[in-house]
């Protein structure tokens, strides 16, 4: 049974940093690429970082290299390091496979960037 539990969200000021964590169960990291997504109020869900099974990472150009994805495969944990946060980064952040393949989403973790 797939279970995804995100944590680490908080309210921070612009320019701040956060590290999000995701506890993953029921997903084999060796055969599934993993990713972080976010959904801002009134917007659709968008991918913000991807980690392939070969440990290749990707983050969209519009994030300007501010976000970094990593994993502790032994602990089945996924991380998202976010630096130089901007108000437009305010959203609920989710982890999942890429593409989302199991029809399951976690509760997400809220990140609010505001002065």
Tab-separated table of N, CA, C and O in Angstrom:
chain	number	residue	atom	x	y	z
A	1	UNK	N	0.850	-1.179	0.000
A	1	UNK	CA	0.000	0.000	0.000
A	1	UNK	C	0.894	1.240	0.000
A	1	UNK	O	1.792	1.354	0.817
A	2	UNK	N	0.631	2.140	-0.920
A	2	UNK	CA	1.439	3.342	-1.050
A	2	UNK	C	0.982	4.388	-0.047
A	2	UNK	O	-0.208	4.650	0.113
A	3	UNK	N	1.949	4.953	0.653
A	3	UNK	CA	1.669	6.032	1.585
A	3	UNK	C	2.747	7.097	1.456
A	3	UNK	O	3.943	6.770	1.413
A	4	UNK	N	2.318	8.345	1.391
A	4	UNK	CA	3.228	9.476	1.230
A	4	UNK	C	2.874	10.509	2.297
A	4	UNK	O	1.718	10.929	2.388
A	5	UNK	N	3.848	10.894	3.101
A	5	UNK	CA	3.595	11.862	4.165
A	5	UNK	C	4.653	12.949	4.110
A	5	UNK	O	5.821	12.700	4.413
A	6	UNK	N	4.210	14.130	3.740
A	6	UNK	CA	5.114	15.270	3.619
A	6	UNK	C	5.189	16.045	4.928
A	6	UNK	O	4.211	16.091	5.674
A	7	UNK	N	6.337	16.663	5.171
A	7	UNK	CA	6.501	17.476	6.374
A	7	UNK	C	7.567	18.540	6.123
A	7	UNK	O	8.279	18.488	5.122
A	8	UNK	N	7.658	19.481	7.049
A	8	UNK	CA	8.705	20.492	6.977
A	8	UNK	C	8.247	21.852	6.483
A	8	UNK	O	9.029	22.802	6.493
A	9	UNK	N	6.990	21.957	6.058
A	9	UNK	CA	6.497	23.250	5.600
A	9	UNK	C	6.389	24.229	6.754
A	9	UNK	O	6.237	23.846	7.912
A	10	UNK	N	6.460	25.515	6.419
A	10	UNK	CA	6.404	26.558	7.442
A	10	UNK	C	6.151	27.902	6.781
A	10	UNK	O	6.102	28.005	5.548
A	11	UNK	N	5.990	28.901	7.607
A	11	UNK	CA	5.912	30.281	7.131
A	11	UNK	C	7.292	30.905	7.253
A	11	UNK	O	7.893	30.880	8.343
A	12	UNK	N	7.807	31.440	6.171
A	12	UNK	CA	9.145	32.035	6.178
A	12	UNK	C	9.109	33.369	5.449
A	12	UNK	O	8.193	33.640	4.667
A	13	UNK	N	10.131	34.160	5.690
A	13	UNK	CA	10.247	35.435	4.994
A	13	UNK	C	10.920	35.244	3.640
A	13	UNK	O	11.657	34.264	3.438
A	14	UNK	N	10.665	36.148	2.709
A	14	UNK	CA	11.366	36.071	1.417
A	14	UNK	C	12.879	36.009	1.621
A	14	UNK	O	13.426	36.697	2.484
A	15	UNK	N	13.510	35.159	0.826
A	15	UNK	CA	14.947	34.945	0.953
A	15	UNK	C	15.321	33.804	1.870
A	15	UNK	O	16.485	33.395	1.912
A	16	UNK	N	14.354	33.293	2.590
A	16	UNK	CA	14.622	32.206	3.524
A	16	UNK	C	14.756	30.856	2.839
A	16	UNK	O	14.602	30.731	1.620
A	17	UNK	N	15.039	29.848	3.654
A	17	UNK	CA	15.221	28.490	3.159
A	17	UNK	C	14.366	27.522	3.963
A	17	UNK	O	14.071	27.770	5.136
A	18	UNK	N	14.010	26.436	3.342
A	18	UNK	CA	13.293	25.352	4.004
A	18	UNK	C	13.752	24.036	3.412
A	18	UNK	O	14.148	23.974	2.236
A	19	UNK	N	13.669	22.999	4.224
A	19	UNK	CA	13.921	21.653	3.739
A	19	UNK	C	12.687	20.817	4.029
A	19	UNK	O	12.325	20.602	5.191
A	20	UNK	N	12.055	20.350	2.969
A	20	UNK	CA	10.897	19.501	3.095
A	20	UNK	C	11.325	18.046	3.095
A	20	UNK	O	12.334	17.678	2.481
A	21	UNK	N	10.540	17.235	3.771
A	21	UNK	CA	10.813	15.808	3.858
A	21	UNK	C	9.552	15.039	3.495
A	21	UNK	O	8.436	15.505	3.736
A	22	UNK	N	9.745	13.879	2.919
A	22	UNK	CA	8.616	13.022	2.577
A	22	UNK	C	8.942	11.598	2.984
A	22	UNK	O	9.946	11.031	2.528
A	23	UNK	N	8.111	11.032	3.821
A	23	UNK	CA	8.228	9.624	4.195
A	23	UNK	C	7.417	8.811	3.201
A	23	UNK	O	6.215	9.041	3.044
A	24	UNK	N	8.077	7.883	2.544
A	24	UNK	CA	7.462	7.106	1.461
A	24	UNK	C	7.401	5.640	1.863
A	24	UNK	O	8.405	5.071	2.312
A	25	UNK	N	6.267	5.018	1.684
A	25	UNK	CA	6.161	3.579	1.881
A	25	UNK	C	5.383	2.983	0.721
A	25	UNK	O	4.535	3.641	0.117
A	26	UNK	N	5.711	1.742	0.397
A	26	UNK	CA	5.028	1.050	-0.686
A	26	UNK	C	5.500	1.421	-2.083
A	26	UNK	O	4.875	1.025	-3.076
A	27	UNK	N	6.576	2.180	-2.180
A	27	UNK	CA	7.123	2.587	-3.479
A	27	UNK	C	8.581	2.164	-3.545
A	27	UNK	O	9.360	2.479	-2.645
A	28	UNK	N	8.937	1.495	-4.594
A	28	UNK	CA	10.315	1.057	-4.791
A	28	UNK	C	11.074	2.162	-5.526
A	28	UNK	O	10.861	2.407	-6.708
A	29	UNK	N	11.999	2.831	-4.804
A	29	UNK	CA	12.776	3.922	-5.382
A	29	UNK	C	13.644	3.439	-6.550
A	29	UNK	O	14.067	4.217	-7.379
A	30	UNK	N	13.950	2.144	-6.587
A	30	UNK	CA	14.862	1.664	-7.629
A	30	UNK	C	14.193	1.546	-8.985
A	30	UNK	O	14.871	1.441	-10.005
A	31	UNK	N	12.868	1.577	-9.007
A	31	UNK	CA	12.158	1.462	-10.290
A	31	UNK	C	11.217	2.619	-10.553
A	31	UNK	O	10.521	2.633	-11.570
A	32	UNK	N	11.146	3.564	-9.645
A	32	UNK	CA	10.268	4.718	-9.800
A	32	UNK	C	11.053	6.011	-9.652
A	32	UNK	O	11.727	6.213	-8.630
A	33	UNK	N	10.923	6.887	-10.646
A	33	UNK	CA	11.412	8.234	-10.443
A	33	UNK	C	10.496	8.914	-9.437
A	33	UNK	O	9.299	8.643	-9.382
A	34	UNK	N	11.077	9.794	-8.642
A	34	UNK	CA	10.321	10.503	-7.611
A	34	UNK	C	10.352	11.992	-7.889
A	34	UNK	O	11.268	12.497	-8.570
A	35	UNK	N	9.392	12.702	-7.341
A	35	UNK	CA	9.316	14.130	-7.633
A	35	UNK	C	8.605	14.870	-6.516
A	35	UNK	O	7.896	14.279	-5.702
A	36	UNK	N	8.832	16.158	-6.513
A	36	UNK	CA	8.070	17.085	-5.692
A	36	UNK	C	7.197	17.930	-6.625
A	36	UNK	O	7.647	18.347	-7.713
A	37	UNK	N	5.986	18.163	-6.158
A	37	UNK	CA	5.031	18.981	-6.870
A	37	UNK	C	4.529	20.070	-5.911
A	37	UNK	O	4.685	19.947	-4.694
A	38	UNK	N	3.902	21.072	-6.475
A	38	UNK	CA	3.267	22.076	-5.619
A	38	UNK	C	1.979	22.549	-6.276
A	38	UNK	O	1.815	22.475	-7.491
A	39	UNK	N	1.107	23.034	-5.393
A	39	UNK	CA	-0.157	23.583	-5.876
A	39	UNK	C	-0.453	24.857	-5.100
A	39	UNK	O	-0.657	24.809	-3.877
A	40	UNK	N	-0.453	25.955	-5.810
A	40	UNK	CA	-0.788	27.246	-5.217
A	40	UNK	C	-2.303	27.431	-5.255
A	40	UNK	O	-2.990	26.801	-6.066
A	41	UNK	N	-2.832	28.286	-4.400
A	41	UNK	CA	-4.277	28.523	-4.395
A	41	UNK	C	-4.786	28.924	-5.776
A	41	UNK	O	-4.239	29.812	-6.428
A	42	UNK	N	-5.832	28.219	-6.219
A	42	UNK	CA	-6.438	28.543	-7.507
A	42	UNK	C	-5.651	28.085	-8.723
A	42	UNK	O	-6.031	28.394	-9.861
A	43	UNK	N	-4.561	27.348	-8.492
A	43	UNK	CA	-3.723	26.892	-9.591
A	43	UNK	C	-3.707	25.367	-9.662
A	43	UNK	O	-4.101	24.680	-8.720
A	44	UNK	N	-3.218	24.860	-10.783
A	44	UNK	CA	-3.045	23.422	-10.914
A	44	UNK	C	-1.761	22.959	-10.247
A	44	UNK	O	-0.929	23.765	-9.837
A	45	UNK	N	-1.617	21.671	-10.111
A	45	UNK	CA	-0.422	21.115	-9.510
A	45	UNK	C	0.713	21.120	-10.537
A	45	UNK	O	0.493	20.744	-11.689
A	46	UNK	N	1.908	21.539	-10.120
A	46	UNK	CA	3.044	21.590	-11.041
A	46	UNK	C	4.260	20.903	-10.439
A	46	UNK	O	4.457	20.899	-9.228
A	47	UNK	N	5.074	20.339	-11.306
A	47	UNK	CA	6.289	19.667	-10.874
A	47	UNK	C	7.365	20.712	-10.577
A	47	UNK	O	7.573	21.642	-11.366
A	48	UNK	N	8.068	20.524	-9.462
A	48	UNK	CA	9.143	21.456	-9.116
A	48	UNK	C	10.514	20.773	-9.054
A	48	UNK	O	11.542	21.450	-9.092
A	49	UNK	N	10.554	19.465	-8.971
A	49	UNK	CA	11.839	18.776	-8.965
A	49	UNK	C	11.614	17.289	-9.188
A	49	UNK	O	10.608	16.742	-8.742
A	50	UNK	N	12.569	16.653	-9.875
A	50	UNK	CA	12.456	15.237	-10.168
A	50	UNK	C	13.804	14.555	-9.911
A	50	UNK	O	14.876	15.132	-10.168
A	51	UNK	N	13.731	13.331	-9.410
A	51	UNK	CA	14.914	12.502	-9.170
A	51	UNK	C	14.671	11.169	-9.857
A	51	UNK	O	13.719	10.468	-9.534
A	52	UNK	N	15.531	10.842	-10.811
A	52	UNK	CA	15.331	9.597	-11.536
A	52	UNK	C	15.953	8.414	-10.788
A	52	UNK	O	16.704	8.589	-9.820
A	53	UNK	N	15.691	7.233	-11.285
A	53	UNK	CA	16.262	6.036	-10.674
A	53	UNK	C	17.778	6.003	-10.824
A	53	UNK	O	18.459	5.293	-10.088
A	54	UNK	N	18.296	6.751	-11.791
A	54	UNK	CA	19.747	6.834	-11.990
A	54	UNK	C	20.354	8.015	-11.246
A	54	UNK	O	21.495	8.406	-11.517
A	55	UNK	N	19.581	8.598	-10.324
A	55	UNK	CA	20.048	9.729	-9.511
A	55	UNK	C	20.276	11.002	-10.313
A	55	UNK	O	21.015	11.895	-9.883
A	56	UNK	N	19.650	11.099	-11.449
A	56	UNK	CA	19.673	12.349	-12.212
A	56	UNK	C	18.567	13.266	-11.681
A	56	UNK	O	17.467	12.802	-11.400
A	57	UNK	N	18.900	14.540	-11.527
A	57	UNK	CA	17.906	15.480	-11.007
A	57	UNK	C	17.520	16.509	-12.059
A	57	UNK	O	18.287	16.812	-12.985
A	58	UNK	N	16.320	17.030	-11.881
A	58	UNK	CA	15.796	18.045	-12.799
A	58	UNK	C	14.918	18.996	-12.014
A	58	UNK	O	14.177	18.580	-11.118
A	59	UNK	N	15.040	20.280	-12.344
A	59	UNK	CA	14.137	21.272	-11.786
A	59	UNK	C	13.840	22.272	-12.891
A	59	UNK	O	14.740	22.640	-13.648
A	60	UNK	N	12.608	22.700	-13.045
A	60	UNK	CA	12.256	23.604	-14.137
A	60	UNK	C	13.068	24.894	-14.109
A	60	UNK	O	13.435	25.390	-13.044
A	61	UNK	N	13.310	25.427	-15.278
A	61	UNK	CA	14.141	26.629	-15.412
A	61	UNK	C	13.575	27.821	-14.651
A	61	UNK	O	14.342	28.643	-14.121
A	62	UNK	N	12.237	27.870	-14.526
A	62	UNK	CA	11.654	29.048	-13.872
A	62	UNK	C	12.008	29.110	-12.386
A	62	UNK	O	11.882	30.157	-11.762
A	63	UNK	N	12.485	28.021	-11.809
A	63	UNK	CA	12.908	28.032	-10.408
A	63	UNK	C	14.346	28.495	-10.239
A	63	UNK	O	14.819	28.658	-9.115
A	64	UNK	N	15.050	28.696	-11.311
A	64	UNK	CA	16.382	29.325	-11.303
A	64	UNK	C	17.362	28.614	-10.381
A	64	UNK	O	18.210	29.244	-9.745
A	65	UNK	N	17.237	27.288	-10.272
A	65	UNK	CA	18.208	26.523	-9.494
A	65	UNK	C	18.071	26.675	-7.989
A	65	UNK	O	18.966	26.277	-7.249
A	66	UNK	N	16.980	27.204	-7.524
A	66	UNK	CA	16.803	27.438	-6.092
A	66	UNK	C	16.365	26.194	-5.335
A	66	UNK	O	16.494	26.131	-4.113
A	67	UNK	N	15.823	25.201	-6.032
A	67	UNK	CA	15.309	23.991	-5.388
A	67	UNK	C	16.201	22.801	-5.747
A	67	UNK	O	16.640	22.669	-6.894
A	68	UNK	N	16.428	21.923	-4.777
A	68	UNK	CA	17.236	20.731	-5.007
A	68	UNK	C	16.571	19.528	-4.376
A	68	UNK	O	16.240	19.552	-3.185
A	69	UNK	N	16.421	18.472	-5.152
A	69	UNK	CA	15.795	17.236	-4.665
A	69	UNK	C	16.877	16.227	-4.325
A	69	UNK	O	17.921	16.162	-4.983
A	70	UNK	N	16.617	15.445	-3.281
A	70	UNK	CA	17.536	14.378	-2.908
A	70	UNK	C	16.747	13.279	-2.210
A	70	UNK	O	15.564	13.464	-1.899
A	71	UNK	N	17.405	12.160	-1.967
A	71	UNK	CA	16.714	11.039	-1.340
A	71	UNK	C	17.664	10.255	-0.459
A	71	UNK	O	18.870	10.184	-0.720
A	72	UNK	N	17.111	9.702	0.583
A	72	UNK	CA	17.791	8.689	1.381
A	72	UNK	C	17.067	7.390	1.059
A	72	UNK	O	16.018	7.096	1.638
A	73	UNK	N	17.610	6.661	0.121
A	73	UNK	CA	16.892	5.470	-0.359
A	73	UNK	C	16.783	4.404	0.720
A	73	UNK	O	15.797	3.685	0.794
A	74	UNK	N	17.769	4.316	1.563
A	74	UNK	CA	17.732	3.305	2.626
A	74	UNK	C	16.589	3.582	3.604
A	74	UNK	O	16.007	2.661	4.170
A	75	UNK	N	16.290	4.859	3.791
A	75	UNK	CA	15.239	5.248	4.727
A	75	UNK	C	13.913	5.527	4.032
A	75	UNK	O	12.939	5.892	4.695
A	76	UNK	N	13.889	5.374	2.716
A	76	UNK	CA	12.678	5.668	1.936
A	76	UNK	C	12.169	7.085	2.191
A	76	UNK	O	10.985	7.307	2.444
A	77	UNK	N	13.108	8.030	2.136
A	77	UNK	CA	12.753	9.429	2.354
A	77	UNK	C	13.197	10.272	1.170
A	77	UNK	O	14.275	10.056	0.598
A	78	UNK	N	12.386	11.223	0.838
A	78	UNK	CA	12.647	12.172	-0.225
A	78	UNK	C	12.716	13.560	0.391
A	78	UNK	O	11.957	13.862	1.312
A	79	UNK	N	13.625	14.379	-0.124
A	79	UNK	CA	13.816	15.714	0.433
A	79	UNK	C	13.753	16.768	-0.664
A	79	UNK	O	14.063	16.501	-1.832
A	80	UNK	N	13.384	17.979	-0.256
A	80	UNK	CA	13.430	19.121	-1.160
A	80	UNK	C	14.040	20.292	-0.396
A	80	UNK	O	13.440	20.785	0.553
A	81	UNK	N	15.229	20.688	-0.806
A	81	UNK	CA	15.869	21.863	-0.246
A	81	UNK	C	15.460	23.068	-1.078
A	81	UNK	O	15.677	23.086	-2.292
A	82	UNK	N	14.885	24.059	-0.419
A	82	UNK	CA	14.409	25.262	-1.114
A	82	UNK	C	15.143	26.470	-0.554
A	82	UNK	O	15.098	26.723	0.650
A	83	UNK	N	15.806	27.200	-1.422
A	83	UNK	CA	16.568	28.374	-1.024
A	83	UNK	C	16.029	29.624	-1.701
A	83	UNK	O	15.305	29.539	-2.695
A	84	UNK	N	16.401	30.760	-1.164
A	84	UNK	CA	16.008	32.053	-1.744
A	84	UNK	C	14.515	32.091	-2.052
A	84	UNK	O	14.099	32.457	-3.156
A	85	UNK	N	13.730	31.699	-1.077
A	85	UNK	CA	12.290	31.576	-1.300
A	85	UNK	C	11.650	32.919	-1.632
A	85	UNK	O	12.068	33.973	-1.118
A	86	UNK	N	10.643	32.849	-2.493
A	86	UNK	CA	9.915	34.033	-2.952
A	86	UNK	C	8.436	33.887	-2.603
A	86	UNK	O	7.948	32.761	-2.445
A	87	UNK	N	7.714	34.987	-2.519
A	87	UNK	CA	6.279	34.877	-2.231
A	87	UNK	C	5.547	33.963	-3.215
A	87	UNK	O	4.603	33.266	-2.816
A	88	UNK	N	5.993	33.933	-4.456
A	88	UNK	CA	5.330	33.080	-5.448
A	88	UNK	C	5.597	31.590	-5.232
A	88	UNK	O	5.010	30.748	-5.920
A	89	UNK	N	6.458	31.253	-4.293
A	89	UNK	CA	6.670	29.850	-3.927
A	89	UNK	C	5.621	29.366	-2.930
A	89	UNK	O	5.605	28.183	-2.575
A	90	UNK	N	4.777	30.260	-2.473
A	90	UNK	CA	3.716	29.872	-1.539
A	90	UNK	C	2.792	28.853	-2.193
A	90	UNK	O	2.243	29.087	-3.267
A	91	UNK	N	2.657	27.700	-1.542
A	91	UNK	CA	1.870	26.602	-2.101
A	91	UNK	C	1.859	25.448	-1.111
A	91	UNK	O	2.599	25.454	-0.118
A	92	UNK	N	1.033	24.468	-1.423
A	92	UNK	CA	1.118	23.177	-0.731
A	92	UNK	C	2.038	22.292	-1.570
A	92	UNK	O	1.861	22.179	-2.785
A	93	UNK	N	3.008	21.681	-0.914
A	93	UNK	CA	4.001	20.859	-1.586
A	93	UNK	C	3.734	19.380	-1.328
A	93	UNK	O	3.454	18.985	-0.190
A	94	UNK	N	3.840	18.597	-2.399
A	94	UNK	CA	3.571	17.170	-2.346
A	94	UNK	C	4.743	16.392	-2.946
A	94	UNK	O	5.397	16.867	-3.869
A	95	UNK	N	4.934	15.172	-2.464
A	95	UNK	CA	5.863	14.269	-3.127
A	95	UNK	C	5.059	13.146	-3.782
A	95	UNK	O	3.936	12.850	-3.375
A	96	UNK	N	5.640	12.552	-4.793
A	96	UNK	CA	4.984	11.429	-5.461
A	96	UNK	C	5.952	10.843	-6.462
A	96	UNK	O	7.062	11.351	-6.670
A	97	UNK	N	5.535	9.772	-7.096
A	97	UNK	CA	6.322	9.249	-8.196
A	97	UNK	C	6.184	10.211	-9.388
A	97	UNK	O	5.305	11.077	-9.420
A	98	UNK	N	7.045	10.034	-10.365
A	98	UNK	CA	6.963	10.855	-11.576
A	98	UNK	C	7.030	9.952	-12.811
A	98	UNK	O	8.071	9.353	-13.050
A	99	UNK	N	5.904	9.828	-13.521
A	99	UNK	CA	4.617	10.468	-13.258
A	99	UNK	C	3.903	9.823	-12.076
A	99	UNK	O	4.266	8.705	-11.689
A	100	UNK	N	2.931	10.518	-11.514
A	100	UNK	CA	2.163	9.927	-10.411
A	100	UNK	C	1.467	8.663	-10.916
A	100	UNK	O	0.716	8.710	-11.872
A	101	UNK	N	1.745	7.549	-10.288
A	101	UNK	CA	1.350	6.267	-10.870
A	101	UNK	C	0.426	5.426	-10.014
A	101	UNK	O	-0.066	4.398	-10.473
A	102	UNK	N	0.208	5.810	-8.782
A	102	UNK	CA	-0.515	4.931	-7.874
A	102	UNK	C	-1.862	5.481	-7.434
A	102	UNK	O	-2.531	4.854	-6.621
A	103	UNK	N	-2.254	6.633	-7.959
A	103	UNK	CA	-3.558	7.185	-7.602
A	103	UNK	C	-3.648	7.646	-6.168
A	103	UNK	O	-4.753	7.775	-5.624
A	104	UNK	N	-2.490	7.881	-5.547
A	104	UNK	CA	-2.461	8.264	-4.139
A	104	UNK	C	-1.647	9.546	-3.997
A	104	UNK	O	-0.584	9.677	-4.599
A	105	UNK	N	-2.143	10.463	-3.199
A	105	UNK	CA	-1.410	11.662	-2.834
A	105	UNK	C	-1.405	11.793	-1.315
A	105	UNK	O	-2.359	11.390	-0.647
A	106	UNK	N	-0.344	12.342	-0.798
A	106	UNK	CA	-0.284	12.613	0.625
A	106	UNK	C	-1.029	13.886	0.960
A	106	UNK	O	-1.601	14.538	0.076
A	107	UNK	N	-1.010	14.283	2.225
A	107	UNK	CA	-1.723	15.485	2.651
A	107	UNK	C	-1.034	16.769	2.215
A	107	UNK	O	-1.649	17.841	2.211
A	108	UNK	N	0.250	16.665	1.841
A	108	UNK	CA	1.001	17.856	1.471
A	108	UNK	C	1.480	18.612	2.689
A	108	UNK	O	1.068	18.341	3.829
A	109	UNK	N	2.360	19.555	2.456
A	109	UNK	CA	2.849	20.414	3.528
A	109	UNK	C	2.840	21.856	3.026
A	109	UNK	O	3.295	22.133	1.915
A	110	UNK	N	2.307	22.743	3.841
A	110	UNK	CA	2.094	24.130	3.434
A	110	UNK	C	3.376	24.944	3.594
A	110	UNK	O	4.000	24.959	4.669
A	111	UNK	N	3.738	25.637	2.530
A	111	UNK	CA	4.847	26.589	2.564
A	111	UNK	C	4.273	27.968	2.255
A	111	UNK	O	3.605	28.159	1.236
A	112	UNK	N	4.518	28.892	3.165
A	112	UNK	CA	4.045	30.258	2.987
A	112	UNK	C	5.239	31.208	3.061
A	112	UNK	O	5.989	31.172	4.052
A	113	UNK	N	5.418	31.991	2.027
A	113	UNK	CA	6.535	32.935	1.976
A	113	UNK	C	5.948	34.348	1.974
A	113	UNK	O	5.291	34.759	1.030
A	114	UNK	N	6.200	35.041	3.061
A	114	UNK	CA	5.595	36.363	3.225
A	114	UNK	C	6.411	37.192	4.193
A	114	UNK	O	6.979	36.666	5.155
A	115	UNK	N	6.447	38.495	3.934
A	115	UNK	CA	7.129	39.393	4.859
A	115	UNK	C	6.135	39.941	5.875
A	115	UNK	O	6.521	40.694	6.767
